[in-house]
Structures are given as C-alpha cells and as structure tokens.
Coordinates of C-alpha atoms in Angstrom, one line a residue:
X1 CA 70.4 109.4 103.5
X2 CA 72.3 110.5 106.6
X3 CA 75.6 112.3 106.2
X4 CA 77.9 113.8 108.7
X5 CA 81.6 114.2 108.8
X6 CA 84.0 114.0 111.7
X7 CA 87.3 116.4 111.7
X8 CA 90.0 116.5 114.4
X9 CA 91.0 119.8 115.8
X10 CA 93.8 121.9 113.9
X11 CA 93.4 119.6 111.0
X12 CA 96.0 121.2 108.7
X13 CA 98.9 120.3 111.0
X14 CA 101.2 117.5 110.7
X15 CA 99.7 114.4 111.9
X16 CA 102.9 112.9 113.4
X17 CA 101.4 111.5 116.5
X18 CA 103.7 109.8 119.3
X19 CA 103.3 106.3 119.3
X20 CA 100.0 104.9 120.9
X21 CA 98.6 108.5 120.5
X22 CA 95.1 108.9 119.0
X23 CA 93.5 112.2 117.8
X24 CA 91.0 114.3 119.7
X25 CA 87.4 113.6 119.9
X26 CA 86.2 114.4 116.4
X27 CA 83.8 117.4 116.0
X28 CA 80.9 116.8 113.6
X29 CA 80.4 119.0 110.5
X30 CA 78.0 118.6 107.5
X31 CA 79.4 116.7 104.7
X32 CA 80.1 118.5 101.5
X33 CA 82.1 121.6 102.7
X34 CA 85.2 122.3 100.7
X35 CA 87.7 124.3 103.0
X36 CA 89.7 127.2 101.9
X37 CA 92.3 127.4 104.9
X38 CA 94.5 124.4 103.8
X39 CA 98.4 125.3 103.8
X40 CA 99.9 126.1 100.4
X41 CA 102.0 123.2 100.5
X42 CA 102.0 119.9 102.1
X43 CA 105.7 119.2 101.5
X44 CA 106.3 119.2 105.5
X45 CA 104.2 115.6 105.1
X46 CA 107.0 114.0 102.8
X47 CA 108.7 110.8 104.2
X48 CA 111.7 111.5 102.0
X49 CA 112.9 114.3 99.9
X50 CA 111.5 114.4 96.3
X51 CA 114.3 113.5 93.3
X52 CA 116.7 116.1 92.3
X53 CA 118.4 117.1 89.2
X54 CA 120.9 114.5 89.8
X55 CA 118.5 111.9 90.3
X56 CA 116.4 112.7 87.2
X57 CA 119.7 113.1 85.2
X58 CA 120.6 109.3 86.2
X59 CA 117.0 108.1 85.4
X60 CA 117.5 109.7 82.1
X61 CA 121.3 108.4 81.7
X62 CA 119.9 104.9 82.6
X63 CA 116.6 104.7 81.0
X64 CA 115.2 102.0 83.0
X65 CA 111.8 102.9 83.2
X66 CA 110.1 100.2 81.3
X67 CA 110.6 96.6 81.2
X68 CA 112.7 95.2 78.4
X69 CA 111.4 92.6 75.9
X70 CA 111.7 89.8 78.2
X71 CA 110.0 91.5 81.2
X72 CA 106.9 91.9 78.8
X73 CA 106.9 88.6 77.6
X74 CA 104.3 87.3 80.3
X75 CA 101.7 90.0 79.6
X76 CA 99.4 87.3 78.0
X77 CA 99.6 85.4 81.5
X78 CA 98.5 88.3 83.5
X79 CA 95.6 87.1 85.7
X80 CA 92.5 88.2 84.3
X81 CA 88.8 86.5 85.4
X82 CA 86.1 89.0 85.3
X83 CA 82.9 87.6 87.0
X84 CA 79.4 88.9 88.1
X85 CA 79.8 91.4 91.2
X86 CA 78.7 89.8 94.5
X87 CA 75.0 90.6 95.7
X88 CA 75.1 93.3 98.0
X89 CA 72.8 93.6 101.1
X90 CA 73.0 95.7 104.0
X91 CA 75.4 93.0 105.9
X92 CA 77.7 92.5 102.8
X93 CA 81.3 93.6 103.0
X94 CA 83.0 92.5 99.4
X95 CA 85.4 93.6 96.9
X96 CA 86.1 93.4 93.3
X97 CA 89.4 94.2 91.8
X98 CA 88.8 96.3 88.3
X99 CA 92.5 96.9 87.8
X100 CA 95.3 98.8 89.2
X101 CA 94.0 100.7 92.5
X102 CA 90.5 100.7 91.4
X103 CA 88.1 98.7 93.6
X104 CA 84.3 98.2 93.6
X105 CA 83.7 97.9 97.2
X106 CA 80.2 96.8 98.6
X107 CA 79.8 97.6 102.1
X108 CA 77.0 98.4 104.6
X109 CA 74.6 98.6 101.5
X110 CA 76.6 101.0 99.6
X111 CA 79.0 100.9 96.6
X112 CA 82.1 102.8 96.7
X113 CA 84.9 102.9 94.1
X114 CA 88.7 103.5 94.8
X115 CA 90.8 105.5 92.7
X116 CA 88.6 104.7 89.6
X117 CA 90.3 104.5 86.5
X118 CA 88.3 103.0 83.5
X119 CA 90.4 104.7 80.7
X120 CA 92.3 102.6 78.1
X121 CA 95.3 105.1 78.5
X122 CA 96.4 107.6 81.0
X123 CA 99.1 110.3 80.7
X124 CA 102.4 109.2 80.2
X125 CA 102.2 105.5 79.9
X126 CA 101.4 103.0 77.1
X127 CA 97.8 101.7 77.0
X128 CA 96.5 99.0 79.5
X129 CA 97.9 95.8 79.8
X130 CA 94.8 94.1 80.7
X131 CA 91.2 95.0 80.4
X132 CA 89.2 96.8 82.9
X133 CA 87.8 94.0 85.2
X134 CA 84.3 95.3 85.6
X135 CA 82.5 97.0 82.7
X136 CA 81.2 100.6 83.6
X137 CA 77.8 99.5 82.2
X138 CA 77.7 96.4 84.8
X139 CA 78.4 98.9 87.9
X140 CA 75.4 99.4 90.1
X141 CA 74.7 103.2 91.1
X142 CA 78.0 104.6 92.8
X143 CA 77.2 105.7 96.5
X144 CA 80.5 107.1 96.9
X145 CA 84.2 107.6 95.6
X146 CA 87.4 108.0 97.5
X147 CA 90.7 109.2 96.1
X148 CA 94.0 108.7 97.5
X149 CA 95.9 111.4 95.5
X150 CA 95.9 113.3 92.3
X151 CA 98.4 111.3 90.1
X152 CA 97.0 110.6 86.7
X153 CA 97.0 106.7 87.5
X154 CA 94.6 107.5 90.5
X155 CA 92.7 110.3 89.7
X156 CA 91.4 110.1 86.2
X157 CA 89.2 112.8 84.8
X158 CA 87.6 110.9 81.9
X159 CA 86.3 108.1 84.4
X160 CA 85.0 110.7 87.0
X161 CA 83.2 112.6 84.2
X162 CA 81.0 109.6 83.8
X163 CA 79.5 109.8 87.3
X164 CA 76.7 111.8 88.3
X165 CA 77.7 115.3 89.9
X166 CA 75.7 114.5 93.0
X167 CA 78.1 111.4 93.8
X168 CA 79.6 112.0 97.1
X169 CA 83.7 112.2 96.9
X170 CA 86.0 111.8 99.5
X171 CA 89.2 113.7 99.2
X172 CA 92.4 114.5 100.4
X173 CA 93.0 118.1 101.6
X174 CA 93.1 120.7 99.2
X175 CA 91.8 118.5 96.3
X176 CA 88.3 119.6 96.8
X177 CA 88.5 122.5 94.4
X178 CA 89.7 120.3 91.4
X179 CA 86.0 118.5 91.7
X180 CA 84.1 121.8 92.4
X181 CA 85.4 123.0 89.3
X182 CA 83.9 120.1 87.5
X183 CA 80.5 120.6 89.2
X184 CA 80.7 118.1 91.9
X185 CA 78.3 119.1 94.4
X186 CA 79.0 116.7 97.3
X187 CA 82.7 117.2 97.9
X188 CA 84.6 116.4 101.5
X189 CA 88.2 117.1 102.0
X190 CA 89.8 115.5 104.6
X191 CA 93.1 115.7 106.6
X192 CA 95.2 112.8 107.9
X193 CA 93.4 111.0 110.9
X194 CA 90.0 112.8 110.0
X195 CA 86.9 110.9 109.1
X196 CA 83.7 111.2 107.3
X197 CA 80.4 109.1 107.6
X198 CA 78.0 108.2 105.0
X199 CA 74.9 106.1 105.8
X200 CA 76.7 104.5 108.6
X201 CA 79.9 103.5 106.5
X202 CA 82.9 105.4 108.1
X203 CA 85.7 106.8 105.9
X204 CA 88.8 107.5 107.9
X205 CA 91.6 109.3 105.7
X206 CA 95.0 107.9 106.8
X207 CA 98.7 108.9 106.0
X208 CA 100.7 107.1 102.9
X209 CA 104.3 107.5 102.0
X210 CA 104.0 109.4 98.9
X211 CA 103.4 112.9 97.1
X212 CA 101.3 114.6 94.8
X213 CA 101.8 116.4 91.7
X214 CA 99.4 117.0 88.7
X215 CA 101.1 119.7 86.8
X216 CA 104.4 121.8 86.5
X217 CA 103.4 124.1 89.4
X218 CA 101.5 122.1 91.8
X219 CA 104.0 119.7 93.5
X220 CA 102.4 118.7 96.9
X221 CA 99.9 121.5 96.9
X222 CA 97.4 118.7 98.0
X223 CA 97.7 115.7 100.4
X224 CA 98.1 111.9 99.7
X225 CA 96.9 108.9 101.7
X226 CA 95.0 105.9 102.3
X227 CA 91.6 105.0 103.5
X228 CA 89.9 102.8 106.2
X229 CA 86.2 101.9 105.7
X230 CA 84.3 100.7 108.5
X231 CA 80.7 99.2 108.4
X232 CA 78.2 99.2 111.2
X233 CA 79.2 95.6 112.1
X234 CA 83.0 97.1 112.9
X235 CA 84.5 95.4 109.7
X236 CA 87.4 97.4 108.4
X237 CA 88.9 97.6 105.1
X238 CA 92.3 99.3 104.6
X239 CA 92.9 100.8 100.9
X240 CA 96.4 102.1 100.9
X241 CA 96.4 104.0 98.0
X242 CA 100.0 104.6 96.6
X243 CA 102.7 104.3 99.2
X244 CA 106.2 103.3 100.2
X245 CA 107.2 101.3 103.2
X246 CA 107.4 103.1 106.5
X247 CA 106.3 103.9 110.1
X248 CA 102.9 105.1 109.3
X249 CA 101.5 101.4 108.6
X250 CA 102.1 100.4 112.3
X251 CA 100.6 103.6 113.4
X252 CA 97.8 102.9 111.2
X253 CA 97.2 99.4 112.6
X254 CA 97.2 101.0 116.4
X255 CA 94.8 103.5 115.4
X256 CA 92.6 101.1 113.7
X257 CA 93.2 97.8 115.2
X258 CA 91.2 94.9 113.6
X259 CA 91.6 95.6 110.0
X260 CA 89.8 92.6 108.3
X261 CA 91.4 93.1 104.6
X262 CA 94.0 95.2 103.6
X263 CA 94.3 96.3 99.8
X264 CA 98.3 96.7 99.4
X265 CA 100.3 97.9 96.3
X266 CA 102.7 95.3 94.9
X267 CA 104.1 96.9 91.8
X268 CA 106.1 99.8 90.2
X269 CA 108.8 99.4 92.4
X270 CA 111.7 99.2 89.9
X271 CA 114.4 100.8 90.0
X272 CA 114.6 100.5 93.7
X273 CA 117.2 103.8 94.1
X274 CA 114.3 105.7 92.1
X275 CA 110.9 104.4 93.6
X276 CA 111.6 102.9 97.0
X277 CA 110.6 106.0 98.8
X278 CA 106.9 106.0 97.2
X279 CA 106.4 102.3 96.1
X280 CA 106.3 99.2 98.2
X281 CA 107.9 96.2 96.6
X282 CA 106.1 92.8 97.1
X283 CA 108.5 92.0 100.3
X284 CA 107.6 95.6 101.8
X285 CA 103.8 95.0 101.2
X286 CA 104.0 91.7 103.2
X287 CA 105.9 93.6 106.1
X288 CA 103.3 96.7 105.7
X289 CA 100.4 93.9 106.2
X290 CA 102.3 92.7 109.3
X291 CA 102.8 96.0 110.8
X292 CA 99.1 96.8 110.3
X293 CA 98.1 93.8 112.2
X294 CA 95.7 93.2 109.4
X295 CA 93.8 89.6 108.9
X296 CA 93.9 89.2 104.9
X297 CA 95.8 90.8 102.2
X298 CA 95.0 91.7 98.5
X299 CA 97.5 92.9 96.3
X300 CA 96.9 95.7 93.8
X301 CA 98.7 98.5 91.6
X302 CA 100.1 95.9 89.2
X303 CA 99.0 94.0 86.2
X304 CA 97.3 97.1 84.5
X305 CA 99.7 99.9 83.5
X306 CA 103.6 99.8 82.7
X307 CA 105.1 102.3 85.2
X308 CA 108.2 100.8 86.0
X309 CA 110.9 98.3 84.8
X310 CA 110.4 95.1 86.7
X311 CA 109.0 92.0 84.7
X312 CA 105.1 92.3 84.4
X313 CA 104.4 89.1 86.4
X314 CA 107.3 89.6 88.8
X315 CA 105.4 91.2 91.5
X316 CA 102.6 88.2 91.8
X317 CA 105.6 85.5 92.0
X318 CA 107.4 87.6 94.7
X319 CA 104.6 88.5 96.8
X320 CA 103.7 84.9 97.0
X321 CA 107.2 83.9 97.8
X322 CA 107.3 86.7 100.6
X323 CA 104.1 85.4 102.0
X324 CA 105.2 82.0 102.3
X325 CA 108.5 83.0 103.9
X326 CA 107.0 84.9 106.6
X327 CA 104.7 81.7 107.6
X328 CA 101.4 83.5 106.8
X329 CA 98.4 81.4 106.0
X330 CA 97.8 81.0 102.4
X331 CA 94.3 81.4 102.8
X332 CA 94.9 85.0 103.9
X333 CA 96.6 86.2 100.6
X334 CA 93.9 87.1 98.3
X335 CA 95.8 87.5 95.1
X336 CA 92.8 87.9 93.0
X337 CA 92.6 88.2 89.3
X338 CA 91.6 91.5 87.9
X339 CA 87.7 91.2 87.6
X340 CA 87.4 88.6 90.4
X341 CA 85.7 89.5 93.8
X342 CA 86.0 88.3 97.5
X343 CA 83.5 88.4 100.1
X344 CA 84.6 89.1 103.8
X345 CA 82.4 87.0 106.3
X346 CA 82.4 87.3 110.0

C-alpha cells in the first residue's frame, strides 16, 4: 500500500486566498504524522461570530429547537431503502448513504467512510429517526475514514471504536491527538487546502463555514472543513461535512474544477436566526452546488437525527423545489433514500 501526504507551506496560516489564487506546489511527507505546532485556536477561521449570551437567552426563551407534533408526523415517510453495496473494482466510483453525513464511498478500489455514525443515539439528541442504511456487518474492510469536524453527530466514538486501529484516518488540523489517544496508528491531520494520497486516491481538505467544539473548554481548538476525493481517472467527489453558505464554495470550485458529485447538507436549518451561519438550508445548498460548478448533487444531513425545528420531511420537499426553480436537470439531483447507492459513470 503506497501512502503519501501533500502539504502546502505555512500550513497553519489562515487560508483566505485571493480569488483565482492556488496553493504553492505541495511538498510530500510520510502519511501518519500528527503535528504538534498547530495554533492553540482556529477561531480566526470563523466566518461569523459564535452566538453570544443574548442569542442563547433568546433560544432558551423561544425553545424552538425541535419540531412540534405536526413536524414529526411524517417520520414514517422518511425515505429508507437499503440495498446491496455496489461492486467495487479499481474503476468504480460509487456512494451509499448510510444516513446523516455518513457515506460509504467506493473509489479506486478503496472503501472510505465519511463521518461514520452508526450509533442509535448521540449526545444531546433523541434516538435516530431512521435506521442506519448499511449494517456494520455488511461493510467491506474499511480502507480509510475522513472526518469533517468534532461535533458529536460527525465524530462518534462508539462507531470509531469498531474500526481496526490501523485504519488510516484523515482529519482536520488539531484533531489527531483525539485519535492517537484511542490508539489509532495511521493518523493524518491536514489544514485547509492540504492534501493526502492513499493508493492513488487523493484526499484534499477544504474550508467550510462552521466551527468546532466537543467539550466546555475546547471551542475552535480543532479545525473544521470538507473533503474532495479524486481517483486516478480524475473523477471528483466533494463531501461538504457541516457548513453554512458563503464564499468558500466558489473558491473550492475554482481550485477543484470538474467536481462530479457534491454531497451537500440540506437539513438542521431552523430557526434561521440561530443556524444560518453554520447550516445551509435547501435553497442555499442548491446555490452552493451551482457555485461549486459540480455536475450532480446528493443531499445529506437530514432524515436521521432531530437537530433543529423544521418539519422532518421539509428539507427534501424544499430542495426539490429549489432544484426545479433553478432550472437544473432533474436527473442530476441524486436525492437518495437512506441505504441507497449511486454509481458515477464516465
């Protein structure tokens, strides 16, 4: 198994490059190095200030953090249609939605999990609305894992505990120690616009409009972002992780032209005054897709956990309406049920 990592110079510096600018020619280093020279805080990467005392007081006063009974009425209608994983040869590029931001990506002969959460419940939320779309025992050997950030609905310790400790993990800057403390041995931290390569599959870490926090004392101590995966044939998958809408999508599209499939979040957006800076709503997700210049979009980050107050089926209805309003080809919106798969063809 061949492994290498590409890093830009001055990695820990904020990556707000001018429009059209590209990172310096990357220098290679061995995969599996956890750096200890990251800044103490990545708060300078925030797109918007984090909520203050007044916002928290308003949220407590209004209490609009979960759907009411009418909003939960459609839970039985949430799309769930598990099927077999696609056959995966060296030329395969396929995705299977396991739920929320968890995908099984088959690319270049490898199996990659994104933000794997196979737990029934995560901290601070009710139990899953829908089962996991792929049973853990039905997974092929996992060749790599990518993590977007450290929030509990994206970084799930019980799920990761199921993996062999030699599984390569690709992480935002500063998150490596969390994994090495749990005895993972092939840990690679990346800053925005840095890249790593594993057996010919390239992993580029890109910015997102979000933040990080896992305990009371670690706000923005680790970075957050998305991933662009590129196989030997040049096919590209963009996994957005968790993000609000903003300028980074156009910049990602400029630096990574020709994205074949964009996995974009469409849920957990209400109330907007509280969540607009960190979660796209369905209309913003379609705008982000257009900014990226991608060919196809697969919605995610909905129909799994109750994280906000919009009705549970509303994200799907609104993204379909926004897609049609934008005049985009219906066949390029891959609104998969949980458990379903799609295969990229040249």
